[in-house]
Amino acid sequence: MVEVIFITSNESKYREARKIGEKYGVNVGWIQLEYLEPQGNDLREIAKLSAEMLTKKMDSPFFIEDSGLFIKALNGFPGPYSSYVFKTIGNEGIIKLMDGIEDRTAFFMAIIAYWDGNKIKLFEGKVEGKIANEIRGTGGFGYDPIFEYEGRTFAEMGDEKNEYSHRRRALESFFKWLSER
Ligand code: IMP
């Protein structure tokens, strides 16, 4: 069985990755660690720089993942600032910002950065959906209660979120690549 370590402070992310790993024969281990994320406008660059900093602490392979919610009518906001925006204005704030806006198109993007001991490789996953008109559902975490995919929010889906999510898509390409090496 392929084994790989996921470094994240977010237990929900780890649980999702662990479940998805089971489908691909990958055993996902966990190091619960909060690391400094550089700010910037590019999710790929942020993930790469974060992984690079962690290589100084880690002597075996690992991966990290960085996500963002990109709202079309807000020119991609909060995007790479999703974490800060969630902590400050949260889902209520986003719903208010979107008040009266007709085009509610948004996507989630996940970038995985994998350190193989020598170099960093990036994998990407994206899911298109909409900002809901109101907060709905009790599952998931973060923006899940306002991100609607085919009529339901991610927070209304339970584990089914793992079939469609940006994280699932990024992990899928990563795990496929990992198991075919
Ligand atoms: P980060 O990747 O941990 O920096 O996440 C950025 C922000 O997006 C945080 O506020 C997370 O809660 C949120 N986020 C990341 N992934 C998801 C997801 O799958 N669903 C909902 N919110 C998410």
PDB file of C-alpha atoms and ligand atoms in Angstrom:
ATOM      1  CA  MET A   1       0.000   0.000   0.000  1.00  0.00           C
ATOM      2  CA  VAL A   2       1.234   3.479  -0.900  1.00  0.00           C
ATOM      3  CA  GLU A   3       1.613   5.756   2.122  1.00  0.00           C
ATOM      4  CA  VAL A   4       1.828   9.493   2.179  1.00  0.00           C
ATOM      5  CA  ILE A   5       1.790  12.182   4.863  1.00  0.00           C
ATOM      6  CA  PHE A   6      -0.620  15.111   4.734  1.00  0.00           C
ATOM      7  CA  ILE A   7       0.498  18.183   6.691  1.00  0.00           C
ATOM      8  CA  THR A   8      -2.513  20.271   7.680  1.00  0.00           C
ATOM      9  CA  SER A   9      -3.941  21.903  10.790  1.00  0.00           C
ATOM     10  CA  ASN A  10      -7.455  21.273   9.432  1.00  0.00           C
ATOM     11  CA  GLU A  11      -8.889  17.963  10.660  1.00  0.00           C
ATOM     12  CA  SER A  12     -11.808  18.099   8.186  1.00  0.00           C
ATOM     13  CA  LYS A  13      -9.390  18.311   5.279  1.00  0.00           C
ATOM     14  CA  TYR A  14      -7.415  15.387   6.635  1.00  0.00           C
ATOM     15  CA  ARG A  15     -10.571  13.260   7.091  1.00  0.00           C
ATOM     16  CA  GLU A  16     -11.684  13.980   3.534  1.00  0.00           C
ATOM     17  CA  ALA A  17      -8.256  13.096   2.170  1.00  0.00           C
ATOM     18  CA  ARG A  18      -8.114   9.889   4.200  1.00  0.00           C
ATOM     19  CA  LYS A  19     -11.484   8.697   2.837  1.00  0.00           C
ATOM     20  CA  ILE A  20     -10.575   9.571  -0.737  1.00  0.00           C
ATOM     21  CA  GLY A  21      -7.212   7.820  -0.283  1.00  0.00           C
ATOM     22  CA  GLU A  22      -8.991   4.587   0.655  1.00  0.00           C
ATOM     23  CA  LYS A  23     -10.624   4.551  -2.791  1.00  0.00           C
ATOM     24  CA  TYR A  24      -7.230   4.745  -4.479  1.00  0.00           C
ATOM     25  CA  GLY A  25      -5.317   2.375  -2.228  1.00  0.00           C
ATOM     26  CA  VAL A  26      -3.379   5.224  -0.627  1.00  0.00           C
ATOM     27  CA  ASN A  27      -2.910   5.325   3.129  1.00  0.00           C
ATOM     28  CA  VAL A  28      -2.958   8.984   4.144  1.00  0.00           C
ATOM     29  CA  GLY A  29      -1.101   9.786   7.367  1.00  0.00           C
ATOM     30  CA  TRP A  30      -1.451  13.067   9.204  1.00  0.00           C
ATOM     31  CA  ILE A  31       0.864  15.606  10.748  1.00  0.00           C
ATOM     32  CA  GLN A  32      -1.314  18.213  12.418  1.00  0.00           C
ATOM     33  CA  LEU A  33       0.724  21.325  12.051  1.00  0.00           C
ATOM     34  CA  GLU A  34      -0.098  24.950  11.497  1.00  0.00           C
ATOM     35  CA  TYR A  35       2.451  26.512   9.165  1.00  0.00           C
ATOM     36  CA  LEU A  36       2.942  30.033   7.933  1.00  0.00           C
ATOM     37  CA  GLU A  37       1.314  30.667   4.571  1.00  0.00           C
ATOM     38  CA  PRO A  38       2.850  33.434   2.481  1.00  0.00           C
ATOM     39  CA  GLN A  39       0.278  35.912   1.149  1.00  0.00           C
ATOM     40  CA  GLY A  40      -0.027  36.378  -2.578  1.00  0.00           C
ATOM     41  CA  ASN A  41      -2.357  36.427  -5.542  1.00  0.00           C
ATOM     42  CA  ASP A  42      -1.581  32.991  -6.878  1.00  0.00           C
ATOM     43  CA  LEU A  43      -2.692  29.816  -5.138  1.00  0.00           C
ATOM     44  CA  ARG A  44      -0.084  27.709  -6.936  1.00  0.00           C
ATOM     45  CA  GLU A  45       2.715  30.017  -5.835  1.00  0.00           C
ATOM     46  CA  ILE A  46       1.441  30.051  -2.224  1.00  0.00           C
ATOM     47  CA  ALA A  47       1.248  26.244  -2.097  1.00  0.00           C
ATOM     48  CA  LYS A  48       4.722  25.890  -3.604  1.00  0.00           C
ATOM     49  CA  LEU A  49       6.328  28.399  -1.219  1.00  0.00           C
ATOM     50  CA  SER A  50       4.580  26.852   1.815  1.00  0.00           C
ATOM     51  CA  ALA A  51       5.847  23.393   0.841  1.00  0.00           C
ATOM     52  CA  GLU A  52       9.347  24.765   0.260  1.00  0.00           C
ATOM     53  CA  MET A  53       9.414  26.219   3.771  1.00  0.00           C
ATOM     54  CA  LEU A  54       8.241  22.923   5.248  1.00  0.00           C
ATOM     55  CA  THR A  55      11.012  20.959   3.531  1.00  0.00           C
ATOM     56  CA  LYS A  56      13.381  22.604   6.024  1.00  0.00           C
ATOM     57  CA  LYS A  57      11.563  20.851   8.872  1.00  0.00           C
ATOM     58  CA  MET A  58      10.727  17.542   7.194  1.00  0.00           C
ATOM     59  CA  ASP A  59      13.125  14.836   6.124  1.00  0.00           C
ATOM     60  CA  SER A  60      10.563  12.551   4.507  1.00  0.00           C
ATOM     61  CA  PRO A  61       7.988  13.105   1.708  1.00  0.00           C
ATOM     62  CA  PHE A  62       4.732  14.952   2.458  1.00  0.00           C
ATOM     63  CA  PHE A  63       1.988  16.975   0.816  1.00  0.00           C
ATOM     64  CA  ILE A  64       0.033  20.079   1.695  1.00  0.00           C
ATOM     65  CA  GLU A  65      -3.084  21.515   0.136  1.00  0.00           C
ATOM     66  CA  ASP A  66      -4.236  25.084  -0.329  1.00  0.00           C
ATOM     67  CA  SER A  67      -7.776  25.995  -1.365  1.00  0.00           C
ATOM     68  CA  GLY A  68      -9.721  29.080  -2.284  1.00  0.00           C
ATOM     69  CA  LEU A  69     -13.229  30.157  -3.210  1.00  0.00           C
ATOM     70  CA  PHE A  70     -13.389  32.356  -6.332  1.00  0.00           C
ATOM     71  CA  ILE A  71     -16.583  34.345  -6.938  1.00  0.00           C
ATOM     72  CA  LYS A  72     -17.014  35.559 -10.520  1.00  0.00           C
ATOM     73  CA  ALA A  73     -19.117  38.666  -9.784  1.00  0.00           C
ATOM     74  CA  LEU A  74     -16.474  39.762  -7.242  1.00  0.00           C
ATOM     75  CA  ASN A  75     -13.623  39.297  -9.745  1.00  0.00           C
ATOM     76  CA  GLY A  76     -12.391  36.153  -8.034  1.00  0.00           C
ATOM     77  CA  PHE A  77     -12.584  37.431  -4.450  1.00  0.00           C
ATOM     78  CA  PRO A  78     -11.823  36.011  -1.872  1.00  0.00           C
ATOM     79  CA  GLY A  79      -9.571  33.615  -3.879  1.00  0.00           C
ATOM     80  CA  PRO A  80      -6.125  33.366  -2.237  1.00  0.00           C
ATOM     81  CA  TYR A  81      -7.455  35.400   0.722  1.00  0.00           C
ATOM     82  CA  SER A  82     -10.232  32.894   1.475  1.00  0.00           C
ATOM     83  CA  SER A  83      -8.906  31.931   4.869  1.00  0.00           C
ATOM     84  CA  TYR A  84      -8.627  35.537   6.126  1.00  0.00           C
ATOM     85  CA  VAL A  85     -12.018  36.484   4.693  1.00  0.00           C
ATOM     86  CA  PHE A  86     -13.632  33.460   6.303  1.00  0.00           C
ATOM     87  CA  LYS A  87     -12.159  34.413   9.676  1.00  0.00           C
ATOM     88  CA  THR A  88     -13.226  38.054   9.367  1.00  0.00           C
ATOM     89  CA  ILE A  89     -16.604  38.320   7.572  1.00  0.00           C
ATOM     90  CA  GLY A  90     -17.436  34.610   7.232  1.00  0.00           C
ATOM     91  CA  ASN A  91     -20.344  33.114   5.326  1.00  0.00           C
ATOM     92  CA  GLU A  92     -22.765  35.813   6.527  1.00  0.00           C
ATOM     93  CA  GLY A  93     -20.443  38.479   5.111  1.00  0.00           C
ATOM     94  CA  ILE A  94     -20.208  36.775   1.714  1.00  0.00           C
ATOM     95  CA  ILE A  95     -24.001  36.412   1.539  1.00  0.00           C
ATOM     96  CA  LYS A  96     -24.318  40.147   2.280  1.00  0.00           C
ATOM     97  CA  LEU A  97     -21.720  41.066  -0.352  1.00  0.00           C
ATOM     98  CA  MET A  98     -23.698  39.032  -2.883  1.00  0.00           C
ATOM     99  CA  ASP A  99     -27.009  40.685  -2.035  1.00  0.00           C
ATOM    100  CA  GLY A 100     -28.818  41.662  -5.236  1.00  0.00           C
ATOM    101  CA  ILE A 101     -26.156  40.129  -7.498  1.00  0.00           C
ATOM    102  CA  GLU A 102     -27.682  37.903 -10.113  1.00  0.00           C
ATOM    103  CA  ASP A 103     -24.599  36.070 -11.396  1.00  0.00           C
ATOM    104  CA  ARG A 104     -23.739  33.827  -8.427  1.00  0.00           C
ATOM    105  CA  THR A 105     -21.216  31.657 -10.282  1.00  0.00           C
ATOM    106  CA  ALA A 106     -18.214  30.600  -8.197  1.00  0.00           C
ATOM    107  CA  PHE A 107     -15.606  27.904  -8.079  1.00  0.00           C
ATOM    108  CA  PHE A 108     -13.440  26.231  -5.503  1.00  0.00           C
ATOM    109  CA  MET A 109      -9.844  25.533  -6.395  1.00  0.00           C
ATOM    110  CA  ALA A 110      -7.449  23.208  -4.570  1.00  0.00           C
ATOM    111  CA  ILE A 111      -3.717  23.009  -5.145  1.00  0.00           C
ATOM    112  CA  ILE A 112      -1.732  20.116  -3.737  1.00  0.00           C
ATOM    113  CA  ALA A 113       2.018  20.507  -3.343  1.00  0.00           C
ATOM    114  CA  TYR A 114       3.876  17.212  -2.940  1.00  0.00           C
ATOM    115  CA  TRP A 115       7.477  17.057  -1.784  1.00  0.00           C
ATOM    116  CA  ASP A 116       9.058  13.773  -2.863  1.00  0.00           C
ATOM    117  CA  GLY A 117      12.307  14.398  -0.989  1.00  0.00           C
ATOM    118  CA  ASN A 118      13.905  16.119  -3.981  1.00  0.00           C
ATOM    119  CA  LYS A 119      11.401  18.340  -5.670  1.00  0.00           C
ATOM    120  CA  ILE A 120       7.897  19.740  -5.434  1.00  0.00           C
ATOM    121  CA  LYS A 121       5.116  18.665  -7.758  1.00  0.00           C
ATOM    122  CA  LEU A 122       1.742  20.449  -7.962  1.00  0.00           C
ATOM    123  CA  PHE A 123      -1.726  19.004  -8.630  1.00  0.00           C
ATOM    124  CA  GLU A 124      -4.884  20.989  -9.188  1.00  0.00           C
ATOM    125  CA  GLY A 125      -8.626  20.413  -8.716  1.00  0.00           C
ATOM    126  CA  LYS A 126     -11.541  22.690  -9.443  1.00  0.00           C
ATOM    127  CA  VAL A 127     -15.312  22.517  -8.963  1.00  0.00           C
ATOM    128  CA  GLU A 128     -17.790  24.990 -10.406  1.00  0.00           C
ATOM    129  CA  GLY A 129     -20.944  25.937  -8.533  1.00  0.00           C
ATOM    130  CA  LYS A 130     -22.878  28.891  -7.173  1.00  0.00           C
ATOM    131  CA  ILE A 131     -23.081  31.023  -4.066  1.00  0.00           C
ATOM    132  CA  ALA A 132     -26.359  30.027  -2.408  1.00  0.00           C
ATOM    133  CA  ASN A 133     -28.954  32.670  -1.545  1.00  0.00           C
ATOM    134  CA  GLU A 134     -28.701  31.732   2.115  1.00  0.00           C
ATOM    135  CA  ILE A 135     -26.605  29.612   4.478  1.00  0.00           C
ATOM    136  CA  ARG A 136     -27.799  25.977   4.247  1.00  0.00           C
ATOM    137  CA  GLY A 137     -26.698  22.680   5.794  1.00  0.00           C
ATOM    138  CA  THR A 138     -24.780  21.581   8.822  1.00  0.00           C
ATOM    139  CA  GLY A 139     -22.046  19.315   7.414  1.00  0.00           C
ATOM    140  CA  GLY A 140     -18.590  20.109   6.124  1.00  0.00           C
ATOM    141  CA  PHE A 141     -16.587  23.171   7.093  1.00  0.00           C
ATOM    142  CA  GLY A 142     -15.649  26.661   5.938  1.00  0.00           C
ATOM    143  CA  TYR A 143     -17.654  27.896   2.969  1.00  0.00           C
ATOM    144  CA  ASP A 144     -19.515  24.584   2.519  1.00  0.00           C
ATOM    145  CA  PRO A 145     -22.890  26.019   3.725  1.00  0.00           C
ATOM    146  CA  ILE A 146     -22.890  28.692   0.982  1.00  0.00           C
ATOM    147  CA  PHE A 147     -21.380  26.722  -1.920  1.00  0.00           C
ATOM    148  CA  GLU A 148     -24.094  25.160  -4.014  1.00  0.00           C
ATOM    149  CA  TYR A 149     -23.383  22.326  -6.422  1.00  0.00           C
ATOM    150  CA  GLU A 150     -26.279  21.116  -8.566  1.00  0.00           C
ATOM    151  CA  GLY A 151     -28.940  22.405  -6.165  1.00  0.00           C
ATOM    152  CA  ARG A 152     -27.444  21.388  -2.821  1.00  0.00           C
ATOM    153  CA  THR A 153     -24.787  23.070  -0.752  1.00  0.00           C
ATOM    154  CA  PHE A 154     -21.687  21.035   0.123  1.00  0.00           C
ATOM    155  CA  ALA A 155     -22.849  21.297   3.750  1.00  0.00           C
ATOM    156  CA  GLU A 156     -26.075  19.484   2.804  1.00  0.00           C
ATOM    157  CA  MET A 157     -24.245  16.557   1.171  1.00  0.00           C
ATOM    158  CA  GLY A 158     -22.373  14.765   3.926  1.00  0.00           C
ATOM    159  CA  ASP A 159     -19.713  12.455   2.489  1.00  0.00           C
ATOM    160  CA  GLU A 160     -21.140  12.882  -0.997  1.00  0.00           C
ATOM    161  CA  LYS A 161     -19.190  16.148  -1.132  1.00  0.00           C
ATOM    162  CA  ASN A 162     -16.127  13.946  -1.602  1.00  0.00           C
ATOM    163  CA  GLU A 163     -17.386  12.849  -5.021  1.00  0.00           C
ATOM    164  CA  TYR A 164     -17.435  16.337  -6.484  1.00  0.00           C
ATOM    165  CA  SER A 165     -15.175  18.584  -4.464  1.00  0.00           C
ATOM    166  CA  HIS A 166     -12.120  20.464  -5.681  1.00  0.00           C
ATOM    167  CA  ARG A 167     -10.088  18.539  -3.071  1.00  0.00           C
ATOM    168  CA  ARG A 168     -11.344  15.229  -4.414  1.00  0.00           C
ATOM    169  CA  ARG A 169     -10.305  16.213  -7.928  1.00  0.00           C
ATOM    170  CA  ALA A 170      -6.843  17.377  -6.900  1.00  0.00           C
ATOM    171  CA  LEU A 171      -6.310  14.310  -4.697  1.00  0.00           C
ATOM    172  CA  GLU A 172      -7.513  12.026  -7.460  1.00  0.00           C
ATOM    173  CA  SER A 173      -4.885  13.209  -9.906  1.00  0.00           C
ATOM    174  CA  PHE A 174      -2.251  13.135  -7.161  1.00  0.00           C
ATOM    175  CA  PHE A 175      -3.129   9.625  -5.942  1.00  0.00           C
ATOM    176  CA  LYS A 176      -3.323   8.252  -9.501  1.00  0.00           C
ATOM    177  CA  TRP A 177       0.100   9.671 -10.261  1.00  0.00           C
ATOM    178  CA  LEU A 178       1.461   8.355  -6.948  1.00  0.00           C
ATOM    179  CA  SER A 179       0.182   4.814  -7.401  1.00  0.00           C
ATOM    180  CA  GLU A 180       1.431   4.596 -10.999  1.00  0.00           C
ATOM    181  CA  ARG A 181       4.987   5.597 -10.187  1.00  0.00           C
TER     182      ARG A 181
HETATM  183  P1  IMP B   1      -6.961  26.892   3.231  1.00  0.00           P
HETATM  184  O1  IMP B   1      -6.700  26.042   2.046  1.00  0.00           O
HETATM  185  O2  IMP B   1      -6.970  26.059   4.468  1.00  0.00           O
HETATM  186  O3  IMP B   1      -6.084  28.109   3.293  1.00  0.00           O
HETATM  187  O4  IMP B   1      -8.461  27.370   3.066  1.00  0.00           O
HETATM  188  C1  IMP B   1      -8.862  28.654   2.697  1.00  0.00           C
HETATM  189  C2  IMP B   1     -10.268  28.907   3.187  1.00  0.00           C
HETATM  190  O5  IMP B   1     -11.171  28.180   2.379  1.00  0.00           O
HETATM  191  C3  IMP B   1     -10.510  28.473   4.639  1.00  0.00           C
HETATM  192  O6  IMP B   1     -11.342  29.427   5.256  1.00  0.00           O
HETATM  193  C4  IMP B   1     -11.243  27.157   4.496  1.00  0.00           C
HETATM  194  O7  IMP B   1     -12.181  26.989   5.546  1.00  0.00           O
HETATM  195  C5  IMP B   1     -11.948  27.322   3.170  1.00  0.00           C
HETATM  196  N1  IMP B   1     -12.063  26.025   2.509  1.00  0.00           N
HETATM  197  C6  IMP B   1     -11.047  25.236   2.056  1.00  0.00           C
HETATM  198  N2  IMP B   1     -11.533  24.109   1.548  1.00  0.00           N
HETATM  199  C7  IMP B   1     -12.880  24.174   1.692  1.00  0.00           C
HETATM  200  C8  IMP B   1     -13.929  23.265   1.381  1.00  0.00           C
HETATM  201  O8  IMP B   1     -13.750  22.141   0.912  1.00  0.00           O
HETATM  202  N3  IMP B   1     -15.163  23.688   1.689  1.00  0.00           N
HETATM  203  C9  IMP B   1     -15.420  24.908   2.250  1.00  0.00           C
HETATM  204  N4  IMP B   1     -14.483  25.770   2.568  1.00  0.00           N
HETATM  205  C10 IMP B   1     -13.205  25.407   2.298  1.00  0.00           C
END
